[in-house]
mmCIF file of C-alpha atoms in Angstrom:
data_model
loop_
_atom_site.group_PDB
_atom_site.id
_atom_site.type_symbol
_atom_site.label_atom_id
_atom_site.label_comp_id
_atom_site.label_asym_id
_atom_site.label_seq_id
_atom_site.Cartn_x
_atom_site.Cartn_y
_atom_site.Cartn_z
ATOM 1 C CA MET A 1 15.335 167.469 -1.236
ATOM 2 C CA SER A 2 11.985 166.112 1.348
ATOM 3 C CA ASN A 3 9.011 169.016 1.539
ATOM 4 C CA LYS A 4 9.352 170.430 5.189
ATOM 5 C CA PHE A 5 5.953 171.867 5.275
ATOM 6 C CA ILE A 6 2.713 170.151 6.616
ATOM 7 C CA SER A 7 -0.974 171.622 6.329
ATOM 8 C CA ALA A 8 -2.964 173.222 9.336
ATOM 9 C CA HIS A 9 -4.809 169.887 9.041
ATOM 10 C CA GLN A 10 -1.798 167.643 9.229
ATOM 11 C CA ALA A 11 -0.085 169.172 12.380
ATOM 12 C CA ALA A 12 -3.883 169.531 14.201
ATOM 13 C CA GLN A 13 -3.282 165.457 13.897
ATOM 14 C CA ARG A 14 -0.176 165.825 15.754
ATOM 15 C CA VAL A 15 -1.705 167.449 18.834
ATOM 16 C CA ALA A 16 -2.612 164.652 21.712
ATOM 17 C CA SER A 17 -4.651 164.731 24.286
ATOM 18 C CA GLY A 18 -2.666 166.145 27.266
ATOM 19 C CA ASP A 19 -0.343 167.847 25.236
ATOM 20 C CA THR A 20 1.485 171.848 26.134
ATOM 21 C CA VAL A 21 0.456 173.792 23.372
ATOM 22 C CA CYS A 22 2.693 177.178 23.114
ATOM 23 C CA THR A 23 1.557 180.002 21.085
ATOM 24 C CA VAL A 24 3.500 183.129 20.204
ATOM 25 C CA GLY A 25 2.500 186.643 18.872
ATOM 26 C CA MET A 26 0.280 189.686 20.226
ATOM 27 C CA THR A 27 -3.253 190.132 19.471
ATOM 28 C CA LEU A 28 -2.718 187.938 15.883
ATOM 29 C CA ILE A 29 0.344 188.888 14.769
ATOM 30 C CA GLY A 30 2.011 186.272 14.105
ATOM 31 C CA ALA A 31 -0.629 183.953 15.123
ATOM 32 C CA ALA A 32 -1.054 180.101 13.501
ATOM 33 C CA GLU A 33 -4.678 180.914 12.556
ATOM 34 C CA SER A 34 -5.235 178.491 10.415
ATOM 35 C CA ILE A 35 -3.407 175.640 12.813
ATOM 36 C CA LEU A 36 -5.141 177.180 15.766
ATOM 37 C CA GLY A 37 -8.839 176.577 13.640
ATOM 38 C CA ALA A 38 -7.841 173.011 12.577
ATOM 39 C CA ILE A 39 -7.338 172.037 16.406
ATOM 40 C CA GLU A 40 -10.508 173.324 17.167
ATOM 41 C CA ALA A 41 -12.338 172.059 14.315
ATOM 42 C CA ARG A 42 -10.887 168.342 15.340
ATOM 43 C CA PHE A 43 -11.975 169.159 18.804
ATOM 44 C CA LEU A 44 -15.424 170.118 17.991
ATOM 45 C CA SER A 45 -15.871 167.098 15.380
ATOM 46 C CA GLY A 46 -14.697 164.200 17.588
ATOM 47 C CA GLY A 47 -13.983 165.608 21.081
ATOM 48 C CA GLU A 48 -9.826 165.469 20.582
ATOM 49 C CA PRO A 49 -7.604 166.312 21.245
ATOM 50 C CA ARG A 50 -8.727 167.204 24.899
ATOM 51 C CA ASP A 51 -7.205 167.784 28.406
ATOM 52 C CA LEU A 52 -4.829 170.681 26.534
ATOM 53 C CA THR A 53 -2.013 172.710 28.348
ATOM 54 C CA LEU A 54 -2.700 176.162 26.509
ATOM 55 C CA LEU A 55 0.377 178.320 27.300
ATOM 56 C CA HIS A 56 1.140 181.874 25.570
ATOM 57 C CA ALA A 57 2.971 185.114 26.485
ATOM 58 C CA ALA A 58 0.600 187.747 24.739
ATOM 59 C CA GLY A 59 -3.329 188.465 24.557
ATOM 60 C CA GLN A 60 -3.245 186.668 21.130
ATOM 61 C CA SER A 61 -6.860 187.108 20.303
ATOM 62 C CA ASP A 62 -9.607 189.258 18.782
ATOM 63 C CA ARG A 63 -12.378 188.400 20.148
ATOM 64 C CA GLN A 64 -12.754 185.486 18.162
ATOM 65 C CA ARG A 65 -10.005 184.325 16.586
ATOM 66 C CA GLY A 66 -6.401 183.135 18.198
ATOM 67 C CA ILE A 67 -6.516 181.934 21.553
ATOM 68 C CA GLN A 68 -10.234 181.924 21.414
ATOM 69 C CA HIS A 69 -10.584 178.870 18.931
ATOM 70 C CA PHE A 70 -9.564 176.729 22.214
ATOM 71 C CA ALA A 71 -12.364 178.283 24.953
ATOM 72 C CA HIS A 72 -14.111 174.973 24.982
ATOM 73 C CA PRO A 73 -14.959 172.708 27.853
ATOM 74 C CA GLY A 74 -12.922 170.144 28.110
ATOM 75 C CA MET A 75 -10.543 171.129 25.534
ATOM 76 C CA VAL A 76 -7.901 173.259 27.960
ATOM 77 C CA THR A 77 -7.460 172.228 31.312
ATOM 78 C CA ARG A 78 -4.632 174.620 32.281
ATOM 79 C CA LEU A 79 -4.496 177.691 30.674
ATOM 80 C CA ILE A 80 -1.106 179.519 31.092
ATOM 81 C CA GLY A 81 -0.472 183.515 29.738
ATOM 82 C CA SER A 82 -0.322 186.961 30.645
ATOM 83 C CA HIS A 83 -3.118 188.960 29.232
ATOM 84 C CA TRP A 84 -7.072 187.847 28.311
ATOM 85 C CA GLY A 85 -8.391 190.982 27.970
ATOM 86 C CA LEU A 86 -9.364 190.182 24.247
ATOM 87 C CA ALA A 87 -10.570 187.007 24.971
ATOM 88 C CA PRO A 88 -13.658 186.987 26.489
ATOM 89 C CA ARG A 89 -14.901 183.282 26.275
ATOM 90 C CA TRP A 90 -12.058 182.477 28.317
ATOM 91 C CA MET A 91 -12.186 185.028 30.726
ATOM 92 C CA ALA A 92 -15.657 183.641 30.963
ATOM 93 C CA MET A 93 -14.592 180.217 31.675
ATOM 94 C CA ILE A 94 -12.127 181.336 34.066
ATOM 95 C CA ASN A 95 -14.122 183.426 36.008
ATOM 96 C CA ASN A 96 -17.007 180.478 36.171
ATOM 97 C CA ASN A 97 -13.898 178.141 37.165
ATOM 98 C CA GLU A 98 -14.267 175.962 34.489
ATOM 99 C CA VAL A 99 -10.206 176.090 33.544
ATOM 100 C CA GLU A 100 -7.181 176.320 35.945
ATOM 101 C CA ALA A 101 -5.804 179.756 35.029
ATOM 102 C CA TRP A 102 -2.253 180.794 35.714
ATOM 103 C CA CYS A 103 -1.640 184.571 34.779
ATOM 104 C CA LEU A 104 2.208 185.380 34.704
ATOM 105 C CA PRO A 105 4.017 188.450 33.223
ATOM 106 C CA GLN A 106 4.753 188.407 29.757
ATOM 107 C CA GLY A 107 8.490 188.718 29.838
ATOM 108 C CA GLN A 108 8.735 185.573 32.658
ATOM 109 C CA ILE A 109 6.733 183.583 30.145
ATOM 110 C CA VAL A 110 9.387 184.721 27.299
ATOM 111 C CA HIS A 111 12.023 183.695 29.573
ATOM 112 C CA LEU A 112 10.732 180.420 29.822
ATOM 113 C CA TYR A 113 9.960 180.246 26.112
ATOM 114 C CA SER A 114 14.076 180.904 25.733
ATOM 115 C CA ALA A 115 14.757 178.162 28.027
ATOM 116 C CA MET A 116 12.440 175.293 26.350
ATOM 117 C CA ALA A 117 14.295 176.255 23.052
ATOM 118 C CA ALA A 118 17.819 175.480 24.853
ATOM 119 C CA GLY A 119 16.596 172.383 26.148
ATOM 120 C CA LEU A 120 17.076 173.899 29.691
ATOM 121 C CA THR A 121 14.542 173.367 32.669
ATOM 122 C CA GLY A 122 13.311 177.025 33.222
ATOM 123 C CA ARG A 123 13.763 179.071 36.015
ATOM 124 C CA LEU A 124 11.307 182.410 36.079
ATOM 125 C CA PRO A 125 13.225 184.877 37.611
ATOM 126 C CA PRO A 126 11.077 186.904 40.832
ATOM 127 C CA SER A 127 8.564 188.563 39.673
ATOM 128 C CA GLY A 128 7.550 191.441 42.586
ATOM 129 C CA SER A 129 8.707 189.746 45.809
ATOM 130 C CA VAL A 130 7.057 186.418 44.538
ATOM 131 C CA PRO A 131 9.522 184.020 43.189
ATOM 132 C CA LEU A 132 8.045 181.757 40.529
ATOM 133 C CA SER A 133 9.499 178.623 39.444
ATOM 134 C CA ILE A 134 8.143 175.993 36.867
ATOM 135 C CA ARG A 135 9.888 172.982 35.000
ATOM 136 C CA ALA A 136 10.436 174.055 31.267
ATOM 137 C CA TRP A 137 8.286 171.999 28.836
ATOM 138 C CA LYS A 138 10.879 170.040 26.244
ATOM 139 C CA ALA A 139 10.182 170.462 22.875
ATOM 140 C CA GLY A 140 8.614 167.922 21.506
ATOM 141 C CA GLY A 141 7.738 165.947 24.506
#
């Protein structure tokens, strides 16, 4: 029987420049902290991966950890999430136009995750009076 577990370092090596990274959890509950930190360490030591899209459904930070690991100029070019209240470095980058940021309702992103898991093209239902559509990223691609 083969081992289906890999280290945080091995997981970080699988992230290529231009990839979309999805995270789950709220604050730091369910956060893959060791993997997020390993991806950050790889970027800080060698400049890769860069130009990522970071997608998260809920605020996943405690002001220092979680998605804060990715708050470096050049590491992420597009940020899609629902809350940055506990992510001051992200809020500064957004305010300084250092990253393209999309703030969507948490429920909309959760529906998108469900579509992605099913291998479907996601359609975000209308939020208020503005219908939002987005194509789901397929797992692994």
